[in-house]
Every structure is written in C-alpha cells, then in structure tokens.
Amino acid sequence: MEKIKKTEKLEKNTAVLLIRKKQFLALKIILAEMNPADIAALMGEMYDEENVDERELTVLYRILPKELAAEAFAYMDSEAQLILINAFSDKELRYVVDELFLDDTVDIIEEMPANIVSKILRNTDAEKRKQINELLSYPEDSAGSVMTTEFVYLHMDYTVERSFDRIRKIGLTKETVYTCYVTENRRLVGIVSLLDMIVSEPGTKIEDIMETNVVSVYTSDDKENAANTLSKYDLAAIPVLDREDRIVGIITFDDAIDVLKEEATEDIEKMAGISPTEKPYFQTSVFQLFKARSSWLLVLMVTAIFTGLIIGSFESQLLVVPALMMFVPMLMDTGGNSGSQSSAMIIRGISLGDIKFSDFSRVVWKEVRVGLACGFFLASVIFAKVIFFDRLGVNIAAVVSLTVLIVVVIAKFVGGALPLIAKKIGVDPAVMASPLITSIVDTLALLIYFFIAINMLEIL
Amino acid sequence: MEKIKKTEKLEKNTAVLLIRKKQFLALKIILAEMNPADIAALMGEMYDEENVDERELTVLYRILPKELAAEAFAYMDSEAQLILINAFSDKELRYVVDELFLDDTVDIIEEMPANIVSKILRNTDAEKRKQINELLSYPEDSAGSVMTTEFVYLHMDYTVERSFDRIRKIGLTKETVYTCYVTENRRLVGIVSLLDMIVSEPGTKIEDIMETNVVSVYTSDDKENAANTLSKYDLAAIPVLDREDRIVGIITFDDAIDVLKEEATEDIEKMAGISPTEKPYFQTSVFQLFKARSSWLLVLMVTAIFTGLIIGSFESQLLVVPALMMFVPMLMDTGGNSGSQSSAMIIRGISLGDIKFSDFSRVVWKEVRVGLACGFFLASVIFAKVIFFDRLGVNIAAVVSLTVLIVVVIAKFVGGALPLIAKKIGVDPAVMASPLITSIVDTLALLIYFFIAINMLEIL
C-alpha cells in the first residue's frame, strides 16, 4: 500500500535469515536505510513470533546507527522496550532518554516496572525528571496525561526575527513548532503560526500578527474531548492550560490521532462485552484475552439463565400451544438486534460529542418513531409468514406480530435511553451496549410474548 | 470543556431571541468574535431544531463579516450549505468558492444536486474547475478523493531564501505548508519541513537539507490505509502519487483524522447491523434511519426463524425432557456473545492494519485457545448450577455444560475466521460482524445441543 522511496523495506524472513547467518554488516547497511517506525515494527514482530530471543533482539538493536536507534525505540511496544532497557548500560539509556520526547518518555515509564522506572529516572537530568514527574501526576485519560511540555512560547513584544532565533535555539521538532504560543507571565494571550511569521517582515512585532482567538483545553479535561476539540477546529496542536489559565503544555495532532483511535477501539470492545485490552491483538496473551472476555460472558450467561427461567415458568402454557416455542429465538434476536442498533449509534454519537444528555428527549422521540417504522415493517412480514407459510391461523399470527411490534419499539427506546442515562450518572455508555441491552430486551420480549399469548389465546 | 479565550460562545437560545427581536447589529457584533466552526455549528443546530427557517438562516449568514462567513461556510453541514448556495448571488458564491480549500469545495460538490453543482462550477475559474473535475474523478474511498492539490513544491537547487519567497507568493494556509515537496519534473524526490528551512542559513540549497526518505501513498490506495500510514509515521501530511510516481496532491492530518473517525463510525454501525448513514445522528431523518436499520433486521429475523424451525423439529424430544428448553436462551446468547467478542477484535485489528489475512492461522489458533479457556470456565459454572441449583441431575448437567464448551470454541473460531475470510474475498469484514455471526452460531448451538441431548439422554 504505502511505499518508502529510496528506503529499504526488509522482509521479516530475510531479516531472520541474515541474523541466523550472522550477516550483521549486511543487516546494518539495510536497517540504516529504513524508517524508524518500520524498524520498530520489524523487531517487535520478530520477537512476538519468537524468531529472535531477548539477546538477539538486543544485538539487533545495537547494530543500528545511534540516532536511528533512539528514534526506533520510541516506536517499539513496551515489551521490546523493557527488554532493551534491561540490557542497556546507563550510558546507552541516558542517550536514548535524551533523544526521546518528554511525552514518549512518560508513556514508556507508565508501562514499566518500578525497578526499570528508577533506572530510567536515574539517567534523566534533574530538569527533565521534574517535568516527567509533573506529567505522571495527571490522572489517566486526562488531557494533562497526553500533552507534551515541549513547546515554543514567545512574548508579544518579540520581533519575528527574534522569534526565529528563539525557535532555532530551542530547536524542537516539527510537530511541536508549527504553532508558537504567546504568553504574558505564563498566561496564554495568543498564538502565532510559523507561516504567519514567515510571511511577515523580520521587524514585525508578534502582537501585530498573533491570533488572539485561541481554542484551548484544561489539564483536567477528558483526553478524548481534547482530541475531538483539536479535530473540530482543525488544529495542529491544542494548548493545555492549568486552573490559573497558564499554559503548561500542548497536545499535538499525532497524539490526538492516537487518542481517538484508542477510544474508538475501546468503545468497540466494550460494545462487544470485552474489557478493553490496551495492547494490539497479537501482543495480548491468551490469558489476558480470557480475562478480558470471560467476566462479561459469565454475567451475560447468568442473565440469559433468567430468560430460561421465564420459559420454564410458562412450560404448562407451552405444552398447550407448542407452536409458540418456535418464535422465541426470532423474538429474542429481533429485540436484541433492534436495541443494539440504537445503542451503537447513540454511544458513537456521545463519543464524537454529537449527542449530549440534554438531547435525551430528542433521541428518545426519534428512536421511538424509528422503532414504530421498523416494528410495523417486521410485524407485517411475520404476520404474513405465520398465516401463509406456517398456516398457524390468525390468532397466533396476531400474537407473534403484535409482540414483534411492541418489542422493537421498547428495544429502540431502551437502546437510545440507556447510554445517555449511563453518561449522566458517570458510567461508561459503551458498557451499556449491545450484550447488556440484549439481555434486558430478551427478558422483556419473552414476558410480553407470553402475556399477550395467554390473554389472546386464553391459555391458562 | 474547551474554551475560547477572548471569543464569544453564543447560546442557541440567546441567538434565537436576538433574531426574534431583530437585534441584528448585536448579533453581528457577537458573531464577528466567534470561531467559524462554532458559528457553523450554531446555525446548523438552529435550523435542525427549526428555530430559524431558510430565509432567516440566509439573513443570519449575510450579517457575518465576508471572510468569516466564507470560513464558517466550509464547516456547515450540506443541508445548510445547499440552502445558502440557493440564496447566493453569483457574486457571493464566487467569493465563497475562491476562499474555500479545493478539497472542501469538492466535498461540497459531491453532496449537491446537479443544478447546484453547475451553479458552483459556473462561478469557479477555469484552472480551479479543472482541478475540481480531476479530484471528482477519483473513486470514492480512494486516497485521491480526500487529498488536496494545494501544496508547495520546490526544486532541489532552490535556496532556502528563494523557497521562502515562493511560499510567501503562493501564500497557502497552515495545514498545507508545514512540509514542502521537492520535485524533479513532477516526480517526488524529497521533502523539507518549514522548520528545517528556518534553522538553515538563507543560502542553503534545498537538496542539502531535504529528507529523501519519504513515505507516500498512491491516489488509488484506500483512504483509510492512507490515514493509517500518516498516523503510523506521525506525519502532518502525506504525499499522494499517481502511477508514474508524480506527486498530484497531499492528505493533511486534519482530513486524515476525519477519515479515521468516519471509518470507525462505519465499522461500529456495520457491527450493529446498520448500513452506514454518513451524516451525524440528528441530521439523519427517521426515514433514513428506518432504511438503514430495517433491511438487516429483516435478514436477521429470517435467519432467526430457521433457529425456530430447528426447535420445532425437536418438539417431540422437548416434550420428553421439557427442562431442556430452559437452557436454549442461555446457549444462544452465550454463543452469540462469544462470537461477537472475537469478530469485534479482529475487525478492529483489520481496520487499524494490525491484522492481515496472512495472520489467519495465528488468529484462529489464538481464538481457539481463548475459546477453550472461556468454554471450560463457563461450562464448569453451568455444570455446578444445574446440579446444585436446578437439581436436574448429572446427565442434563453434562449435556448442557458440554454444549457450552463446544459452542464457545466454535463461536470464537467462526468470529475470528469470518472477518478475515471476508477481507480476503473483498467483502467488508465489519458486515461479517456480531448480528450475522450471532445467527450462524445460534443455529449451530441448537443443533449441537439437541444432538448431544438425544445421544446422551437416549431420547428418540
């Protein structure tokens, strides 16, 4: 799909072959031409699939050119990083940590066991250590926890020329300097983009070209909201303020993208009744997957047992009209599917910031109407089917189709309302999704079904 | 959550009040201080909730300062845009189109009816019209369809100084100039970032500071892959090449974010058995939602009817051991949930590019092991429950728990394999998700259940 011009893409098998045959010089030559992200991916893959052991992984890493090695390190998964840090001499580690972005260093530290953390901090200079500890203190999922404190701030009375000197001196990397932040005793008063500076005369004062209409978030804001805000306003970076409106960091577009991807993955997993697993699929062990999935399966199995008890308690009626049993799976599935359709849309809308609790009545009203439309449609189909295909007569046809109509409407109502209520009471809406709603709706569906049946067919 | 310093945030109700009371000057003063994205959101909301009619919307738009109006226009939903374009004089329209980004113009055109399209093109200069038509010709979902053709290209022998002059002359906006593209008769030979130019001496030759290790995509690549690549390599923009490796456009991070959001939403909707709806929830009419949801509901209802037929065909056995019926819902739900857990993870992995068809055996092997773990766990719980709680004896306990074990393993296998097979044969993996897998697994679950029951309990 993508391609890297003038760059090697090394096939895993080729790499393994070269290692086995001790062709390290050849490897070095190829790797030196590769993109750090690809090197990290290659090494991770080789280790995951046990093509190389810890020792070989370290050897492989050490043949990389120093700077490239440090870049690749940032892209590796925590498993590989742990192995390497263990093998690093203090000197090696100090070099890597110096090269790393602050926010990457923090991400790594968050994944590491205590002894490794202290090894890292031991090899970090005092100033950086202070910043790291600050970042670590922000709650998980907060904007503060994903921001970087590396950004360029300028003063209003700087000239463009002086600002450029400052940028050159600080010499940060691309992501973090597209926008510079104008501060007055650390309070954010405006922003100015590199482009605005380039198109202005060297003598121009920053205050004359700065944009005072600034979108910002607070360190305590949810990181997903921060990322959505960045994307809503098409920003390359969004400034993060503390309670006193002082700018303490920025979130850059690349980190915002990662946040949005993670959150979407989490939502999808929760909707499927999985406790989120953080790491990519292949880096999650069978046991971790078992833990993440079994708990919900158990909960849902138990709820489904109640559905079974309901059927059991209507056993006598079922013996009178055994045909009724035939429609139980259809009613359960149709109810469950209708409900999860609604919940999926509402949960996604909440994540994207399109739907808020204040929209409750609008959502419910819309879902009920959609439910009526879908309900009548399905009910008429099933009515015809029971009469002409099953030849079970008008009574049973009426019971089944009436149940379908009611169940679909209720399912849409529950599916639309529950996520918003969850959000309101501070529960994760995604947890309120398909599997749980399915169980609720299943139970309701059967109760409604038997109630209607008993009354319309006068079974006792 | 977010806040805009020195900027007004106008409450919808306040805005409506000011309109009703004809306080247009006051409105103008407030709107002029607002962020274009917020203005667009406000107007859209007011129209959706019928606080303003088409005429009032146009009036509201016309009181905006010209440039701000054009910016806000780009952020509006197609419904509002259509109304405004209808009301625009050719002069107004020409101004807006001139201010718009090329890719935004194309997005708008794709949403508009033919007569409006021709009105837009009539007010576009020949050069821009040519580029628009080129962009329109790229297949939907291709990288070409989301790229912009507005980017800065330089030559290797340019000096930094000359390059800056060129950037000033072209004077594009932020997103599109962070990176400049070095070309040799339109072929991409390298990239150079604004920062690299700023930190270099004015006399430096571009070829001496350009990065020749360039990641790129082709116009025909899938837009989601392009966005994933941009994010994988932390790029602010990714160059898009034609078959002859000539650079024809770039995809900027902000458009990549939109692509990733859309794709995640689509996956979530498809996993819930909804045909994707493009627009945000509140802009989708009840009828559109009905269409998007009813078709799948019907399909799944029909498949569920087969499950019913299976139960019907085992009626005689059920009459012998009515207790068996009690476990049917539990078996169906447990199977369905186990399957959708696996499919959800695999589908997401495919979307993120973590999982490919070549991983088929690894996935299946992993899922089977997870299935065994979950299966044994659930089977032992249900075994104990049947014995000690239901007091139905060892035989039924054995039948039920053995069925659970087998069903969970099969469900995990199907849930892991189906999405990959779908991908391979070019069907959308997400369509292979929960609802469909549920129906398949439901049917299998019952067949296995009755088979085991008949043989172990020797019912005939």
Tab-separated table of N, CA and C in Angstrom, chain B residues 264-334:
chain	number	residue	atom	x	y	z
B	264	ALA	N	-14.237	4.501	11.698
B	264	ALA	CA	-14.581	3.868	12.977
B	264	ALA	C	-16.096	3.861	13.157
B	265	THR	N	-16.729	4.992	12.834
B	265	THR	CA	-18.191	5.064	12.960
B	265	THR	C	-18.842	4.029	12.057
B	266	GLU	N	-18.371	3.946	10.810
B	266	GLU	CA	-18.925	2.957	9.866
B	266	GLU	C	-18.804	1.546	10.421
B	267	ASP	N	-17.600	1.217	10.927
B	267	ASP	CA	-17.401	-0.132	11.477
B	267	ASP	C	-18.390	-0.396	12.601
B	268	ILE	N	-18.518	0.575	13.514
B	268	ILE	CA	-19.420	0.390	14.656
B	268	ILE	C	-20.838	0.158	14.157
B	269	GLU	N	-21.262	0.972	13.172
B	269	GLU	CA	-22.629	0.823	12.657
B	269	GLU	C	-22.815	-0.546	12.008
B	270	LYS	N	-21.856	-0.943	11.176
B	270	LYS	CA	-21.993	-2.234	10.491
B	270	LYS	C	-21.996	-3.376	11.490
B	271	MET	N	-21.139	-3.271	12.535
B	271	MET	CA	-21.101	-4.335	13.540
B	271	MET	C	-22.449	-4.472	14.226
B	272	ALA	N	-23.201	-3.372	14.286
B	272	ALA	CA	-24.515	-3.408	14.929
B	272	ALA	C	-25.608	-3.689	13.903
B	273	GLY	N	-25.213	-4.056	12.675
B	273	GLY	CA	-26.208	-4.380	11.657
B	273	GLY	C	-26.942	-3.160	11.137
B	274	ILE	N	-26.204	-2.066	10.936
B	274	ILE	CA	-26.797	-0.849	10.364
B	274	ILE	C	-26.015	-0.520	9.099
B	275	SER	N	-26.714	-0.195	8.006
B	275	SER	CA	-25.972	0.276	6.835
B	275	SER	C	-25.571	1.725	7.108
B	276	PRO	N	-24.258	2.051	6.958
B	276	PRO	CA	-23.729	3.366	7.351
B	276	PRO	C	-24.579	4.534	6.857
B	277	THR	N	-24.660	5.580	7.691
B	277	THR	CA	-25.581	6.682	7.393
B	277	THR	C	-24.888	7.994	7.040
B	278	GLU	N	-23.542	7.991	6.930
B	278	GLU	CA	-22.824	9.206	6.535
B	278	GLU	C	-22.997	10.358	7.524
B	279	LYS	N	-24.205	10.919	7.592
B	279	LYS	CA	-24.401	12.153	8.372
B	279	LYS	C	-24.501	11.889	9.873
B	280	PRO	N	-24.240	12.941	10.711
B	280	PRO	CA	-24.436	12.807	12.154
B	280	PRO	C	-25.880	12.432	12.489
B	281	TYR	N	-26.079	11.842	13.671
B	281	TYR	CA	-27.376	11.305	14.096
B	281	TYR	C	-28.533	12.263	13.866
B	282	PHE	N	-28.397	13.501	14.362
B	282	PHE	CA	-29.554	14.404	14.320
B	282	PHE	C	-29.850	14.914	12.914
B	283	GLN	N	-28.874	14.776	12.002
B	283	GLN	CA	-29.134	15.203	10.622
B	283	GLN	C	-29.662	14.053	9.776
B	284	THR	N	-29.848	12.881	10.413
B	284	THR	CA	-30.390	11.740	9.684
B	284	THR	C	-31.872	11.616	10.014
B	285	SER	N	-32.704	11.631	8.974
B	285	SER	CA	-34.154	11.622	9.202
B	285	SER	C	-34.612	10.253	9.695
B	286	VAL	N	-35.803	10.236	10.311
B	286	VAL	CA	-36.377	8.979	10.792
B	286	VAL	C	-36.449	7.972	9.656
B	287	PHE	N	-36.846	8.440	8.476
B	287	PHE	CA	-36.984	7.515	7.345
B	287	PHE	C	-35.622	6.945	6.943
B	288	GLN	N	-34.591	7.818	6.912
B	288	GLN	CA	-33.251	7.329	6.568
B	288	GLN	C	-32.796	6.277	7.588
B	289	LEU	N	-33.067	6.560	8.878
B	289	LEU	CA	-32.682	5.593	9.919
B	289	LEU	C	-33.441	4.283	9.732
B	290	PHE	N	-34.723	4.399	9.371
B	290	PHE	CA	-35.533	3.202	9.131
B	290	PHE	C	-34.910	2.369	8.021
B	291	LYS	N	-34.578	3.047	6.903
B	291	LYS	CA	-33.974	2.332	5.765
B	291	LYS	C	-32.677	1.659	6.196
B	292	ALA	N	-31.843	2.425	6.936
B	292	ALA	CA	-30.512	1.930	7.303
B	292	ALA	C	-30.597	0.714	8.222
B	293	ARG	N	-31.703	0.620	8.995
B	293	ARG	CA	-31.756	-0.434	10.009
B	293	ARG	C	-32.650	-1.609	9.628
B	294	SER	N	-33.748	-1.318	8.904
B	294	SER	CA	-34.773	-2.357	8.727
B	294	SER	C	-34.258	-3.535	7.904
B	295	SER	N	-33.443	-3.251	6.865
B	295	SER	CA	-33.033	-4.338	5.976
B	295	SER	C	-32.324	-5.443	6.765
B	296	TRP	N	-31.333	-5.046	7.592
B	296	TRP	CA	-30.613	-6.059	8.370
B	296	TRP	C	-31.534	-6.748	9.364
B	297	LEU	N	-32.409	-5.956	9.990
B	297	LEU	CA	-33.328	-6.571	10.958
B	297	LEU	C	-34.135	-7.674	10.293
B	298	LEU	N	-34.561	-7.409	9.057
B	298	LEU	CA	-35.357	-8.404	8.334
B	298	LEU	C	-34.520	-9.663	8.094
B	299	VAL	N	-33.317	-9.461	7.527
B	299	VAL	CA	-32.431	-10.604	7.261
B	299	VAL	C	-32.259	-11.447	8.518
B	300	LEU	N	-31.970	-10.754	9.634
B	300	LEU	CA	-31.665	-11.482	10.868
B	300	LEU	C	-32.911	-12.136	11.436
B	301	MET	N	-34.081	-11.506	11.200
B	301	MET	CA	-35.315	-12.118	11.671
B	301	MET	C	-35.528	-13.429	10.924
B	302	VAL	N	-35.295	-13.403	9.625
B	302	VAL	CA	-35.492	-14.607	8.821
B	302	VAL	C	-34.536	-15.709	9.290
B	303	THR	N	-33.261	-15.360	9.487
B	303	THR	CA	-32.322	-16.402	9.934
B	303	THR	C	-32.764	-16.948	11.290
B	304	ALA	N	-33.271	-16.045	12.160
B	304	ALA	CA	-33.708	-16.493	13.489
B	304	ALA	C	-34.907	-17.428	13.366
B	305	ILE	N	-35.701	-17.232	12.290
B	305	ILE	CA	-36.855	-18.122	12.093
B	305	ILE	C	-36.375	-19.555	11.887
B	306	PHE	N	-35.241	-19.703	11.179
B	306	PHE	CA	-34.691	-21.049	10.985
B	306	PHE	C	-34.360	-21.672	12.329
B	307	THR	N	-33.715	-20.857	13.217
B	307	THR	CA	-33.421	-21.371	14.559
B	307	THR	C	-34.709	-21.899	15.172
B	308	GLY	N	-35.804	-21.146	14.948
B	308	GLY	CA	-37.101	-21.575	15.483
B	308	GLY	C	-37.520	-22.899	14.897
B	309	LEU	N	-37.311	-23.038	13.574
B	309	LEU	CA	-37.711	-24.284	12.918
B	309	LEU	C	-36.973	-25.466	13.529
B	310	ILE	N	-35.687	-25.245	13.866
B	310	ILE	CA	-34.917	-26.338	14.484
B	310	ILE	C	-35.615	-26.775	15.764
B	311	ILE	N	-35.954	-25.771	16.606
B	311	ILE	CA	-36.643	-26.107	17.860
B	311	ILE	C	-37.923	-26.875	17.554
B	312	GLY	N	-38.679	-26.358	16.541
B	312	GLY	CA	-39.920	-27.035	16.164
B	312	GLY	C	-39.677	-28.491	15.827
B	313	SER	N	-38.612	-28.756	15.082
B	313	SER	CA	-38.374	-30.125	14.605
B	313	SER	C	-37.948	-31.042	15.753
B	314	PHE	N	-37.520	-30.441	16.893
B	314	PHE	CA	-37.156	-31.289	18.037
B	314	PHE	C	-38.261	-31.290	19.097
B	315	GLU	N	-39.469	-30.808	18.657
B	315	GLU	CA	-40.583	-30.669	19.588
B	315	GLU	C	-40.799	-31.952	20.392
B	316	SER	N	-40.838	-33.090	19.674
B	316	SER	CA	-41.139	-34.372	20.354
B	316	SER	C	-40.128	-34.614	21.476
B	317	GLN	N	-38.824	-34.408	21.193
B	317	GLN	CA	-37.825	-34.629	22.244
B	317	GLN	C	-38.052	-33.663	23.402
B	318	LEU	N	-38.407	-32.408	23.053
B	318	LEU	CA	-38.595	-31.414	24.113
B	318	LEU	C	-39.750	-31.813	25.028
B	319	LEU	N	-40.751	-32.477	24.418
B	319	LEU	CA	-41.891	-32.894	25.244
B	319	LEU	C	-41.450	-33.967	26.228
B	320	VAL	N	-40.439	-34.781	25.832
B	320	VAL	CA	-39.930	-35.824	26.730
B	320	VAL	C	-39.178	-35.195	27.907
B	321	VAL	N	-38.276	-34.257	27.591
B	321	VAL	CA	-37.496	-33.608	28.658
B	321	VAL	C	-37.697	-32.088	28.570
B	322	PRO	N	-38.850	-31.576	29.046
B	322	PRO	CA	-39.146	-30.138	28.901
B	322	PRO	C	-38.054	-29.247	29.499
B	323	ALA	N	-37.331	-29.757	30.519
B	323	ALA	CA	-36.292	-28.946	31.169
B	323	ALA	C	-35.261	-28.440	30.162
B	324	LEU	N	-35.036	-29.229	29.092
B	324	LEU	CA	-34.021	-28.830	28.092
B	324	LEU	C	-34.297	-27.436	27.545
B	325	MET	N	-35.587	-27.115	27.382
B	325	MET	CA	-35.979	-25.843	26.774
B	325	MET	C	-35.404	-24.654	27.541
B	326	MET	N	-35.301	-24.845	28.858
B	326	MET	CA	-34.882	-23.766	29.755
B	326	MET	C	-33.508	-23.200	29.380
B	327	PHE	N	-32.653	-24.054	28.792
B	327	PHE	CA	-31.276	-23.621	28.554
B	327	PHE	C	-31.062	-23.047	27.157
B	328	VAL	N	-32.117	-23.097	26.333
B	328	VAL	CA	-31.966	-22.619	24.951
B	328	VAL	C	-31.521	-21.146	24.884
B	329	PRO	N	-32.209	-20.234	25.605
B	329	PRO	CA	-31.768	-18.836	25.513
B	329	PRO	C	-30.323	-18.656	25.968
B	330	MET	N	-29.943	-19.331	27.070
B	330	MET	CA	-28.586	-19.197	27.588
B	330	MET	C	-27.561	-19.648	26.556
B	331	LEU	N	-27.819	-20.796	25.920
B	331	LEU	CA	-26.881	-21.314	24.917
B	331	LEU	C	-26.773	-20.366	23.731
B	332	MET	N	-27.928	-19.840	23.282
B	332	MET	CA	-27.904	-18.930	22.124
B	332	MET	C	-27.132	-17.656	22.453
B	333	ASP	N	-27.452	-17.033	23.592
B	333	ASP	CA	-26.776	-15.775	23.951
B	333	ASP	C	-25.289	-15.985	24.172
B	334	THR	N	-24.925	-17.044	24.922
B	334	THR	CA	-23.507	-17.274	25.202
B	334	THR	C	-22.736	-17.482	23.904
